[in-house]
PDB file of C-alpha atoms in Angstrom:
ATOM      1  CA  MET Z   1      41.093 192.537 102.459  1.00 41.00           C
ATOM      2  CA  ASN Z   2      44.319 193.355 104.343  1.00 44.00           C
ATOM      3  CA  ARG Z   3      47.788 192.493 103.077  1.00 41.00           C
ATOM      4  CA  ARG Z   4      48.096 189.442 105.326  1.00 46.00           C
ATOM      5  CA  ASP Z   5      44.836 187.912 104.045  1.00 46.00           C
ATOM      6  CA  PHE Z   6      45.854 188.685 100.468  1.00 38.00           C
ATOM      7  CA  LEU Z   7      49.198 186.937 100.831  1.00 41.00           C
ATOM      8  CA  VAL Z   8      47.651 183.936 102.588  1.00 45.00           C
ATOM      9  CA  GLY Z   9      44.955 183.697  99.944  1.00 47.00           C
ATOM     10  CA  THR Z  10      47.555 183.856  97.153  1.00 44.00           C
ATOM     11  CA  ALA Z  11      49.568 181.092  98.764  1.00 47.00           C
ATOM     12  CA  ALA Z  12      46.452 178.992  99.219  1.00 49.00           C
ATOM     13  CA  LEU Z  13      45.537 179.442  95.549  1.00 46.00           C
ATOM     14  CA  SER Z  14      49.036 178.326  94.526  1.00 49.00           C
ATOM     15  CA  ALA Z  15      48.714 175.218  96.677  1.00 52.00           C
ATOM     16  CA  PHE Z  16      45.230 174.590  95.306  1.00 54.00           C
ATOM     17  CA  THR Z  17      46.530 174.820  91.726  1.00 49.00           C
ATOM     18  CA  ALA Z  18      49.395 172.461  92.483  1.00 47.00           C
ATOM     19  CA  PHE Z  19      47.264 169.634  93.857  1.00 52.00           C
ATOM     20  CA  GLY Z  20      47.568 167.496  90.751  1.00 46.00           C
ATOM     21  CA  LYS Z  21      48.028 167.267  87.013  1.00 39.00           C
ATOM     22  CA  TYR Z  22      44.535 165.745  86.664  1.00 38.00           C
ATOM     23  CA  GLY Z  23      42.790 168.888  87.912  1.00 41.00           C
ATOM     24  CA  ARG Z  24      40.003 170.412  85.814  1.00 38.00           C
ATOM     25  CA  LEU Z  25      37.782 173.419  86.213  1.00 38.00           C
ATOM     26  CA  LEU Z  26      34.082 173.134  86.929  1.00 36.00           C
ATOM     27  CA  GLY Z  27      32.158 172.137  83.850  1.00 36.00           C
ATOM     28  CA  ASN Z  28      34.615 169.472  82.761  1.00 37.00           C
ATOM     29  CA  VAL Z  29      33.787 166.900  85.439  1.00 39.00           C
ATOM     30  CA  THR Z  30      33.584 163.588  83.598  1.00 41.00           C
ATOM     31  CA  SER Z  31      34.555 160.908  86.094  1.00 46.00           C
ATOM     32  CA  PRO Z  32      33.885 160.241  89.784  1.00 52.00           C
ATOM     33  CA  SER Z  33      37.037 158.135  90.127  1.00 80.00           C
ATOM     34  CA  TYR Z  34      39.168 160.747  91.855  1.00 94.00           C
ATOM     35  CA  ASP Z  35      41.437 160.216  94.844  1.00 96.00           C
ATOM     36  CA  LEU Z  36      40.889 163.787  95.975  1.00 98.00           C
ATOM     37  CA  VAL Z  37      38.550 166.656  95.132  1.00 98.00           C
ATOM     38  CA  ALA Z  38      39.563 170.254  95.930  1.00 98.00           C
ATOM     39  CA  VAL Z  39      36.885 172.942  95.768  1.00 98.00           C
ATOM     40  CA  LYS Z  40      37.378 176.674  96.090  1.00 98.00           C
ATOM     41  CA  GLY Z  41      35.480 179.917  95.886  1.00 98.00           C
ATOM     42  CA  SER Z  42      31.963 179.678  97.286  1.00 98.00           C
ATOM     43  CA  SER Z  43      29.867 178.963 100.373  1.00 98.00           C
ATOM     44  CA  PRO Z  44      30.458 175.817 102.446  1.00 98.00           C
ATOM     45  CA  ALA Z  45      27.156 174.330 101.271  1.00 98.00           C
ATOM     46  CA  ALA Z  46      27.804 175.023  97.584  1.00 98.00           C
ATOM     47  CA  MET Z  47      31.351 173.672  97.725  1.00 98.00           C
ATOM     48  CA  LEU Z  48      30.104 170.531  99.459  1.00 98.00           C
ATOM     49  CA  GLU Z  49      27.516 169.777  96.796  1.00 97.00           C
ATOM     50  CA  HIS Z  50      29.860 170.392  93.868  1.00 97.00           C
ATOM     51  CA  GLY Z  51      32.641 168.424  95.538  1.00 98.00           C
ATOM     52  CA  LEU Z  52      30.432 165.435  96.327  1.00 97.00           C
ATOM     53  CA  ASN Z  53      29.068 165.428  92.783  1.00 96.00           C
ATOM     54  CA  ALA Z  54      32.636 165.004  91.545  1.00 96.00           C
ATOM     55  CA  MET Z  55      32.953 161.984  93.840  1.00 96.00           C
ATOM     56  CA  GLY Z  56      29.841 160.369  92.426  1.00 95.00           C
ATOM     57  CA  GLY Z  57      27.321 162.078  94.711  1.00 96.00           C
ATOM     58  CA  ILE Z  58      26.326 161.415  98.278  1.00 97.00           C
ATOM     59  CA  LYS Z  59      24.531 158.221  97.213  1.00 97.00           C
ATOM     60  CA  ALA Z  60      27.927 156.728  96.395  1.00 96.00           C
ATOM     61  CA  PHE Z  61      28.511 156.702 100.161  1.00 97.00           C
ATOM     62  CA  VAL Z  62      25.096 156.636 101.816  1.00 98.00           C
ATOM     63  CA  LYS Z  63      22.475 154.029 100.962  1.00 97.00           C
ATOM     64  CA  LYS Z  64      18.795 153.855 101.852  1.00 97.00           C
ATOM     65  CA  ASN Z  65      18.023 152.938 105.473  1.00 98.00           C
ATOM     66  CA  GLN Z  66      21.654 153.123 106.600  1.00 98.00           C
ATOM     67  CA  THR Z  67      22.691 154.777 109.845  1.00 98.00           C
ATOM     68  CA  VAL Z  68      25.250 157.541 109.355  1.00 98.00           C
ATOM     69  CA  VAL Z  69      27.500 159.145 111.932  1.00 98.00           C
ATOM     70  CA  ILE Z  70      29.139 162.495 111.157  1.00 98.00           C
ATOM     71  CA  LYS Z  71      32.086 163.623 113.280  1.00 98.00           C
ATOM     72  CA  PRO Z  72      32.728 167.357 112.998  1.00 98.00           C
ATOM     73  CA  ASN Z  73      34.953 169.318 115.337  1.00 98.00           C
ATOM     74  CA  ILE Z  74      32.649 170.716 118.043  1.00 98.00           C
ATOM     75  CA  GLY Z  75      35.299 170.782 120.726  1.00 97.00           C
ATOM     76  CA  TRP Z  76      35.184 174.433 121.741  1.00 98.00           C
ATOM     77  CA  ASP Z  77      32.702 176.850 123.250  1.00 98.00           C
ATOM     78  CA  THR Z  78      33.229 179.564 120.629  1.00 98.00           C
ATOM     79  CA  ALA Z  79      31.179 181.326 117.965  1.00 97.00           C
ATOM     80  CA  PRO Z  80      31.263 179.980 114.395  1.00 97.00           C
ATOM     81  CA  GLU Z  81      33.275 182.886 112.992  1.00 97.00           C
ATOM     82  CA  ARG Z  82      36.190 182.013 115.274  1.00 97.00           C
ATOM     83  CA  ALA Z  83      36.777 178.842 113.176  1.00 98.00           C
ATOM     84  CA  ALA Z  84      37.626 176.612 116.137  1.00 98.00           C
ATOM     85  CA  ASN Z  85      34.796 174.275 115.138  1.00 98.00           C
ATOM     86  CA  THR Z  86      33.497 172.956 111.820  1.00 98.00           C
ATOM     87  CA  ASN Z  87      31.269 175.422 109.967  1.00 98.00           C
ATOM     88  CA  PRO Z  88      27.638 174.842 111.043  1.00 98.00           C
ATOM     89  CA  GLU Z  89      26.269 175.545 107.547  1.00 98.00           C
ATOM     90  CA  LEU Z  90      28.473 172.747 106.219  1.00 98.00           C
ATOM     91  CA  VAL Z  91      27.393 170.326 108.942  1.00 98.00           C
ATOM     92  CA  GLY Z  92      23.721 171.056 108.372  1.00 98.00           C
ATOM     93  CA  ARG Z  93      23.939 170.669 104.608  1.00 98.00           C
ATOM     94  CA  LEU Z  94      25.770 167.339 104.908  1.00 98.00           C
ATOM     95  CA  VAL Z  95      23.111 166.037 107.307  1.00 98.00           C
ATOM     96  CA  LYS Z  96      20.380 167.047 104.865  1.00 98.00           C
ATOM     97  CA  LEU Z  97      22.141 165.396 101.922  1.00 98.00           C
ATOM     98  CA  CYS Z  98      22.450 162.163 103.895  1.00 98.00           C
ATOM     99  CA  LYS Z  99      18.771 162.299 104.818  1.00 98.00           C
ATOM    100  CA  ASP Z 100      17.815 163.034 101.214  1.00 98.00           C
ATOM    101  CA  ALA Z 101      19.850 159.975 100.160  1.00 98.00           C
ATOM    102  CA  GLY Z 102      17.588 157.835 102.327  1.00 98.00           C
ATOM    103  CA  ALA Z 103      19.618 157.477 105.513  1.00 98.00           C
ATOM    104  CA  LYS Z 104      17.562 156.055 108.358  1.00 97.00           C
ATOM    105  CA  ASP Z 105      19.312 158.149 111.019  1.00 98.00           C
ATOM    106  CA  VAL Z 106      22.097 160.715 110.866  1.00 98.00           C
ATOM    107  CA  TYR Z 107      23.944 161.269 114.148  1.00 98.00           C
ATOM    108  CA  VAL Z 108      26.398 164.064 114.909  1.00 98.00           C
ATOM    109  CA  PHE Z 109      28.639 164.087 117.982  1.00 97.00           C
ATOM    110  CA  ASP Z 110      32.018 165.013 119.437  1.00 98.00           C
ATOM    111  CA  HIS Z 111      33.839 164.361 122.680  1.00 98.00           C
ATOM    112  CA  THR Z 112      34.332 168.043 123.416  1.00 98.00           C
ATOM    113  CA  CYS Z 113      37.085 169.815 125.320  1.00 96.00           C
ATOM    114  CA  ASP Z 114      34.869 172.590 126.740  1.00 97.00           C
ATOM    115  CA  THR Z 115      31.450 171.847 128.284  1.00 97.00           C
ATOM    116  CA  TRP Z 116      29.613 169.820 125.651  1.00 97.00           C
ATOM    117  CA  SER Z 117      26.236 171.568 125.890  1.00 97.00           C
ATOM    118  CA  LYS Z 118      27.797 175.003 125.416  1.00 98.00           C
ATOM    119  CA  CYS Z 119      30.000 173.775 122.567  1.00 98.00           C
ATOM    120  CA  TYR Z 120      27.039 172.268 120.732  1.00 98.00           C
ATOM    121  CA  LYS Z 121      24.891 175.369 121.184  1.00 98.00           C
ATOM    122  CA  ASN Z 122      27.388 178.205 120.691  1.00 98.00           C
ATOM    123  CA  SER Z 123      29.094 176.589 117.700  1.00 98.00           C
ATOM    124  CA  GLY Z 124      25.751 176.725 115.900  1.00 98.00           C
ATOM    125  CA  ILE Z 125      26.071 173.034 115.085  1.00 98.00           C
ATOM    126  CA  GLU Z 126      23.287 171.725 117.316  1.00 98.00           C
ATOM    127  CA  ARG Z 127      20.690 173.968 115.683  1.00 98.00           C
ATOM    128  CA  ALA Z 128      21.993 173.233 112.176  1.00 98.00           C
ATOM    129  CA  VAL Z 129      21.778 169.459 112.768  1.00 98.00           C
ATOM    130  CA  LYS Z 130      18.270 169.558 114.184  1.00 98.00           C
ATOM    131  CA  ASP Z 131      17.004 171.877 111.438  1.00 98.00           C
ATOM    132  CA  ALA Z 132      18.338 169.402 108.839  1.00 98.00           C
ATOM    133  CA  GLY Z 133      16.596 166.424 110.440  1.00 98.00           C
ATOM    134  CA  GLY Z 134      19.636 164.918 112.116  1.00 98.00           C
ATOM    135  CA  LYS Z 135      20.184 163.758 115.684  1.00 98.00           C
ATOM    136  CA  ILE Z 136      22.713 165.414 117.961  1.00 97.00           C
ATOM    137  CA  ALA Z 137      24.340 163.031 120.448  1.00 97.00           C
ATOM    138  CA  PRO Z 138      26.500 164.048 123.426  1.00 92.00           C
ATOM    139  CA  GLY Z 139      29.903 162.471 123.803  1.00 96.00           C
ATOM    140  CA  ASN Z 140      30.481 163.207 127.478  1.00 96.00           C
ATOM    141  CA  SER Z 141      29.509 159.885 129.084  1.00 96.00           C
ATOM    142  CA  GLU Z 142      32.088 157.112 129.422  1.00 97.00           C
ATOM    143  CA  SER Z 143      29.308 154.528 129.332  1.00 97.00           C
ATOM    144  CA  ASN Z 144      28.900 155.228 125.604  1.00 97.00           C
ATOM    145  CA  TYR Z 145      32.504 154.232 124.878  1.00 98.00           C
ATOM    146  CA  HIS Z 146      33.597 150.621 124.475  1.00 98.00           C
ATOM    147  CA  GLU Z 147      37.098 149.187 124.498  1.00 98.00           C
ATOM    148  CA  VAL Z 148      38.507 147.922 121.224  1.00 98.00           C
ATOM    149  CA  GLU Z 149      41.834 146.465 120.200  1.00 98.00           C
ATOM    150  CA  ILE Z 150      44.073 148.476 117.869  1.00 97.00           C
ATOM    151  CA  LYS Z 151      45.694 145.449 116.250  1.00 96.00           C
ATOM    152  CA  ASN Z 152      48.219 147.334 114.135  1.00 97.00           C
ATOM    153  CA  GLY Z 153      49.002 150.010 116.712  1.00 97.00           C
ATOM    154  CA  LYS Z 154      52.576 150.527 117.867  1.00 97.00           C
ATOM    155  CA  ARG Z 155      51.944 152.732 120.932  1.00 97.00           C
ATOM    156  CA  LEU Z 156      48.144 152.731 120.991  1.00 98.00           C
ATOM    157  CA  LYS Z 157      47.098 149.116 121.504  1.00 97.00           C
ATOM    158  CA  LYS Z 158      43.535 149.699 122.701  1.00 97.00           C
ATOM    159  CA  ALA Z 159      41.054 152.532 123.086  1.00 98.00           C
ATOM    160  CA  LYS Z 160      37.520 153.176 124.259  1.00 98.00           C
ATOM    161  CA  VAL Z 161      35.591 154.240 121.149  1.00 98.00           C
ATOM    162  CA  HIS Z 162      32.130 155.817 121.037  1.00 98.00           C
ATOM    163  CA  GLU Z 163      29.417 153.327 120.180  1.00 97.00           C
ATOM    164  CA  LEU Z 164      28.150 155.458 117.291  1.00 97.00           C
ATOM    165  CA  ILE Z 165      31.410 154.837 115.475  1.00 97.00           C
ATOM    166  CA  LEU Z 166      31.225 151.122 116.227  1.00 97.00           C
ATOM    167  CA  ASP Z 167      27.577 150.688 115.260  1.00 95.00           C
ATOM    168  CA  SER Z 168      26.955 152.993 112.291  1.00 94.00           C
ATOM    169  CA  ALA Z 169      27.120 151.777 108.713  1.00 97.00           C
ATOM    170  CA  VAL Z 170      28.643 155.006 107.366  1.00 98.00           C
ATOM    171  CA  PHE Z 171      31.250 157.142 109.107  1.00 98.00           C
ATOM    172  CA  ILE Z 172      31.951 160.623 107.743  1.00 98.00           C
ATOM    173  CA  ASN Z 173      34.861 162.632 109.130  1.00 98.00           C
ATOM    174  CA  LEU Z 174      34.148 166.378 108.965  1.00 98.00           C
ATOM    175  CA  PRO Z 175      37.052 168.330 110.507  1.00 98.00           C
ATOM    176  CA  ILE Z 176      38.087 171.934 110.188  1.00 98.00           C
ATOM    177  CA  LEU Z 177      41.621 172.837 109.135  1.00 98.00           C
ATOM    178  CA  LYS Z 178      43.412 174.864 111.804  1.00 98.00           C
ATOM    179  CA  ASN Z 179      46.632 175.503 113.647  1.00 97.00           C
ATOM    180  CA  HIS Z 180      47.384 173.302 116.675  1.00 96.00           C
ATOM    181  CA  GLY Z 181      49.946 173.879 119.407  1.00 92.00           C
ATOM    182  CA  SER Z 182      50.820 170.211 119.926  1.00 93.00           C
ATOM    183  CA  THR Z 183      50.688 168.801 116.385  1.00 96.00           C
ATOM    184  CA  ARG Z 184      51.176 171.967 114.279  1.00 95.00           C
ATOM    185  CA  LEU Z 185      47.927 171.243 112.444  1.00 97.00           C
ATOM    186  CA  SER Z 186      44.575 169.755 113.386  1.00 97.00           C
ATOM    187  CA  ILE Z 187      42.822 168.172 110.403  1.00 98.00           C
ATOM    188  CA  GLY Z 188      41.146 164.824 109.693  1.00 98.00           C
ATOM    189  CA  MET Z 189      43.320 162.329 111.531  1.00 98.00           C
ATOM    190  CA  LYS Z 190      43.583 164.572 114.569  1.00 97.00           C
ATOM    191  CA  ASN Z 191      39.798 165.043 114.541  1.00 98.00           C
ATOM    192  CA  LEU Z 192      39.376 161.344 115.346  1.00 98.00           C
ATOM    193  CA  MET Z 193      40.632 162.006 118.871  1.00 97.00           C
ATOM    194  CA  GLY Z 194      37.073 163.169 119.455  1.00 97.00           C
ATOM    195  CA  VAL Z 195      35.664 159.651 119.067  1.00 98.00           C
ATOM    196  CA  VAL Z 196      37.686 158.143 121.954  1.00 98.00           C
ATOM    197  CA  TRP Z 197      37.299 158.564 125.698  1.00 98.00           C
ATOM    198  CA  ASP Z 198      40.889 158.818 126.973  1.00 97.00           C
ATOM    199  CA  ARG Z 199      42.741 161.421 124.919  1.00 94.00           C
ATOM    200  CA  GLY Z 200      45.184 161.978 127.771  1.00 94.00           C
ATOM    201  CA  TYR Z 201      46.894 158.659 127.061  1.00 96.00           C
ATOM    202  CA  TRP Z 202      47.657 159.813 123.529  1.00 97.00           C
ATOM    203  CA  HIS Z 203      49.251 163.023 124.734  1.00 95.00           C
ATOM    204  CA  LYS Z 204      51.445 161.152 127.214  1.00 95.00           C
ATOM    205  CA  ASN Z 205      52.516 158.318 124.894  1.00 96.00           C
ATOM    206  CA  ASP Z 206      53.805 159.806 121.631  1.00 97.00           C
ATOM    207  CA  LEU Z 207      50.830 161.791 120.332  1.00 97.00           C
ATOM    208  CA  HIS Z 208      51.818 161.594 116.661  1.00 97.00           C
ATOM    209  CA  GLN Z 209      52.271 157.817 116.758  1.00 98.00           C
ATOM    210  CA  CYS Z 210      48.939 157.356 118.558  1.00 98.00           C
ATOM    211  CA  ILE Z 211      47.144 159.453 115.935  1.00 98.00           C
ATOM    212  CA  ALA Z 212      48.600 157.277 113.192  1.00 98.00           C
ATOM    213  CA  ASP Z 213      47.898 154.086 115.141  1.00 98.00           C
ATOM    214  CA  PHE Z 214      44.213 154.915 115.527  1.00 98.00           C
ATOM    215  CA  GLY Z 215      44.021 155.517 111.800  1.00 97.00           C
ATOM    216  CA  THR Z 216      44.525 151.784 111.308  1.00 97.00           C
ATOM    217  CA  PHE Z 217      41.406 150.928 113.317  1.00 96.00           C
ATOM    218  CA  ARG Z 218      38.355 152.547 111.719  1.00 88.00           C
ATOM    219  CA  LYS Z 219      38.990 154.548 108.604  1.00 94.00           C
ATOM    220  CA  PRO Z 220      36.197 156.987 107.772  1.00 98.00           C
ATOM    221  CA  ASP Z 221      34.214 156.176 104.648  1.00 98.00           C
ATOM    222  CA  LEU Z 222      34.547 159.809 103.599  1.00 98.00           C
ATOM    223  CA  ASN Z 223      36.634 162.758 104.740  1.00 98.00           C
ATOM    224  CA  ILE Z 224      35.468 166.333 104.122  1.00 98.00           C
ATOM    225  CA  ILE Z 225      37.825 169.070 105.303  1.00 98.00           C
ATOM    226  CA  ASP Z 226      36.317 172.456 106.050  1.00 98.00           C
ATOM    227  CA  ALA Z 227      38.754 175.186 105.004  1.00 98.00           C
ATOM    228  CA  TYR Z 228      36.263 178.005 104.472  1.00 98.00           C
ATOM    229  CA  ALA Z 229      37.604 179.948 107.467  1.00 98.00           C
ATOM    230  CA  VAL Z 230      40.988 178.778 108.737  1.00 98.00           C
ATOM    231  CA  MET Z 231      42.582 179.468 112.120  1.00 98.00           C
ATOM    232  CA  LYS Z 232      46.183 180.290 111.193  1.00 97.00           C
ATOM    233  CA  GLN Z 233      47.519 180.789 114.739  1.00 97.00           C
ATOM    234  CA  ASN Z 234      46.735 180.196 118.438  1.00 97.00           C
ATOM    235  CA  GLY Z 235      44.990 176.895 117.759  1.00 95.00           C
ATOM    236  CA  PRO Z 236      43.200 174.781 118.596  1.00 96.00           C
ATOM    237  CA  ARG Z 237      40.842 177.171 120.425  1.00 96.00           C
ATOM    238  CA  GLY Z 238      42.042 180.521 119.131  1.00 96.00           C
ATOM    239  CA  VAL Z 239      42.038 183.909 120.807  1.00 96.00           C
ATOM    240  CA  SER Z 240      40.219 186.290 118.475  1.00 96.00           C
ATOM    241  CA  LEU Z 241      39.064 186.884 114.909  1.00 97.00           C
ATOM    242  CA  ASP Z 242      42.606 188.042 114.124  1.00 97.00           C
ATOM    243  CA  ASP Z 243      43.583 184.344 114.127  1.00 97.00           C
ATOM    244  CA  VAL Z 244      41.256 183.574 111.222  1.00 98.00           C
ATOM    245  CA  THR Z 245      41.724 183.868 107.462  1.00 98.00           C
ATOM    246  CA  ILE Z 246      38.927 183.278 104.960  1.00 98.00           C
ATOM    247  CA  MET Z 247      40.074 180.740 102.357  1.00 98.00           C
ATOM    248  CA  LYS Z 248      36.743 179.505 100.943  1.00 98.00           C
ATOM    249  CA  SER Z 249      38.155 176.020 100.304  1.00 98.00           C
ATOM    250  CA  MET Z 250      37.202 172.389 100.864  1.00 98.00           C
ATOM    251  CA  LEU Z 251      38.913 169.024 100.381  1.00 98.00           C
ATOM    252  CA  ILE Z 252      37.120 165.698  99.935  1.00 98.00           C
ATOM    253  CA  SER Z 253      38.639 162.210  99.827  1.00 98.00           C
ATOM    254  CA  LYS Z 254      38.038 158.643 100.937  1.00 97.00           C
ATOM    255  CA  ASP Z 255      41.701 158.660 102.031  1.00 98.00           C
ATOM    256  CA  MET Z 256      42.159 160.752 105.180  1.00 97.00           C
ATOM    257  CA  VAL Z 257      45.951 160.839 104.810  1.00 98.00           C
ATOM    258  CA  ALA Z 258      45.625 162.252 101.293  1.00 98.00           C
ATOM    259  CA  ALA Z 259      43.032 164.767 102.485  1.00 98.00           C
ATOM    260  CA  ASP Z 260      45.262 165.868 105.377  1.00 98.00           C
ATOM    261  CA  ALA Z 261      48.328 166.094 103.123  1.00 98.00           C
ATOM    262  CA  ALA Z 262      46.452 168.357 100.701  1.00 98.00           C
ATOM    263  CA  ALA Z 263      45.141 170.465 103.587  1.00 98.00           C
ATOM    264  CA  THR Z 264      48.684 170.845 104.890  1.00 98.00           C
ATOM    265  CA  LYS Z 265      49.735 172.335 101.561  1.00 97.00           C
ATOM    266  CA  LEU Z 266      46.682 174.571 101.513  1.00 97.00           C
ATOM    267  CA  PHE Z 267      47.721 175.872 104.913  1.00 97.00           C
ATOM    268  CA  GLY Z 268      51.154 176.762 103.504  1.00 97.00           C
ATOM    269  CA  MET Z 269      53.131 173.840 104.887  1.00 97.00           C
ATOM    270  CA  GLU Z 270      54.331 170.500 103.531  1.00 96.00           C
ATOM    271  CA  PRO Z 271      53.061 167.051 104.596  1.00 96.00           C
ATOM    272  CA  GLU Z 272      56.585 166.233 105.759  1.00 95.00           C
ATOM    273  CA  ASP Z 273      56.231 169.027 108.357  1.00 95.00           C
ATOM    274  CA  VAL Z 274      53.527 167.079 110.229  1.00 96.00           C
ATOM    275  CA  SER Z 275      54.914 163.989 111.962  1.00 97.00           C
ATOM    276  CA  TYR Z 276      51.703 161.948 112.176  1.00 97.00           C
ATOM    277  CA  LEU Z 277      51.247 162.219 108.408  1.00 97.00           C
ATOM    278  CA  ASN Z 278      54.695 160.756 107.786  1.00 97.00           C
ATOM    279  CA  ILE Z 279      54.017 157.934 110.237  1.00 98.00           C
ATOM    280  CA  ALA Z 280      50.574 157.220 108.777  1.00 98.00           C
ATOM    281  CA  ASP Z 281      52.023 157.116 105.270  1.00 97.00           C
ATOM    282  CA  GLU Z 282      54.707 154.656 106.389  1.00 98.00           C
ATOM    283  CA  MET Z 283      52.056 152.492 108.104  1.00 97.00           C
ATOM    284  CA  LYS Z 284      49.999 152.602 104.889  1.00 97.00           C
ATOM    285  CA  VAL Z 285      46.981 154.166 106.581  1.00 97.00           C
ATOM    286  CA  GLY Z 286      46.752 156.236 103.387  1.00 97.00           C
ATOM    287  CA  ARG Z 287      48.895 158.169 100.899  1.00 96.00           C
ATOM    288  CA  LYS Z 288      50.484 161.577 101.308  1.00 96.00           C
ATOM    289  CA  ASP Z 289      52.010 161.649  97.778  1.00 95.00           C
ATOM    290  CA  ILE Z 290      49.465 164.068  96.312  1.00 93.00           C
ATOM    291  CA  LYS Z 291      51.392 164.546  93.071  1.00 92.00           C
ATOM    292  CA  ASN Z 292      50.760 160.888  92.202  1.00 94.00           C
ATOM    293  CA  LEU Z 293      47.045 160.974  92.976  1.00 95.00           C
ATOM    294  CA  LYS Z 294      44.158 161.688  90.646  1.00 96.00           C
ATOM    295  CA  VAL Z 295      42.887 165.102  91.718  1.00 96.00           C
ATOM    296  CA  GLN Z 296      39.831 167.053  90.629  1.00 96.00           C
ATOM    297  CA  ARG Z 297      39.980 170.837  91.157  1.00 96.00           C
ATOM    298  CA  ILE Z 298      36.786 172.836  91.073  1.00 98.00           C
ATOM    299  CA  SER Z 299      36.689 176.644  91.055  1.00 98.00           C
ATOM    300  CA  LEU Z 300      33.297 178.202  91.768  1.00 97.00           C
TER     301      LEU Z 300
END
């Protein structure tokens, strides 16, 4: 480990430790009634299973015969180790857990930035989903998006949203934490730009406000933030492996604002540094006041 990774890892551990006064180490999990679960120190699959157990297990979110849609970040035609997309091991394990819980169908999709077929293949996510029994769905056809009204939006009043989001019983948001040139960070709320057709409107009409506005429309039932490998610079696509630091962390919450706020601290920033988080908190999309939330910390 070089000095830079050591310092980043130390800062991440400090942020992890500071997530809340209710934190406990693994082995003392007694209640699933947490606002946020923070897991650190193992593989993406292992952290997912321990973290979900602390939230009451996957069956607390997925019931028998329900249709589930999982929205990872698959936006970029890059290899998994570049950390531009959600970790494929994590995606595959989540699909399998949903299937094991009795889900009728588990769909995975993203409206990608690079060519969708290459993104799906080279990210490793397509293979992981299929191997786990899920269904991979492209997001590149406008005919699959349907216009909805954003009733509480201030700048974003309507949007064309993918039909999987509109039709599925369970919506799980599965972003990766990374640097972003336009919004400083790309996490859970930013990941939802991949469920709409016209992202250009957002960029031209107060991006941070639009991100917060859309958060009032369809809140995910569960948010799982992949922070195993984190792109610390040159996001959202990255340039090389030098952009990536291994943090071996994960954050899980029903509240995507709380999850994003915690991820911001894990990254080494403060929630106040990210404009859309402040706006979303003010609009009561969720809560960024981590210190007042009930947090479970798990070290593996």
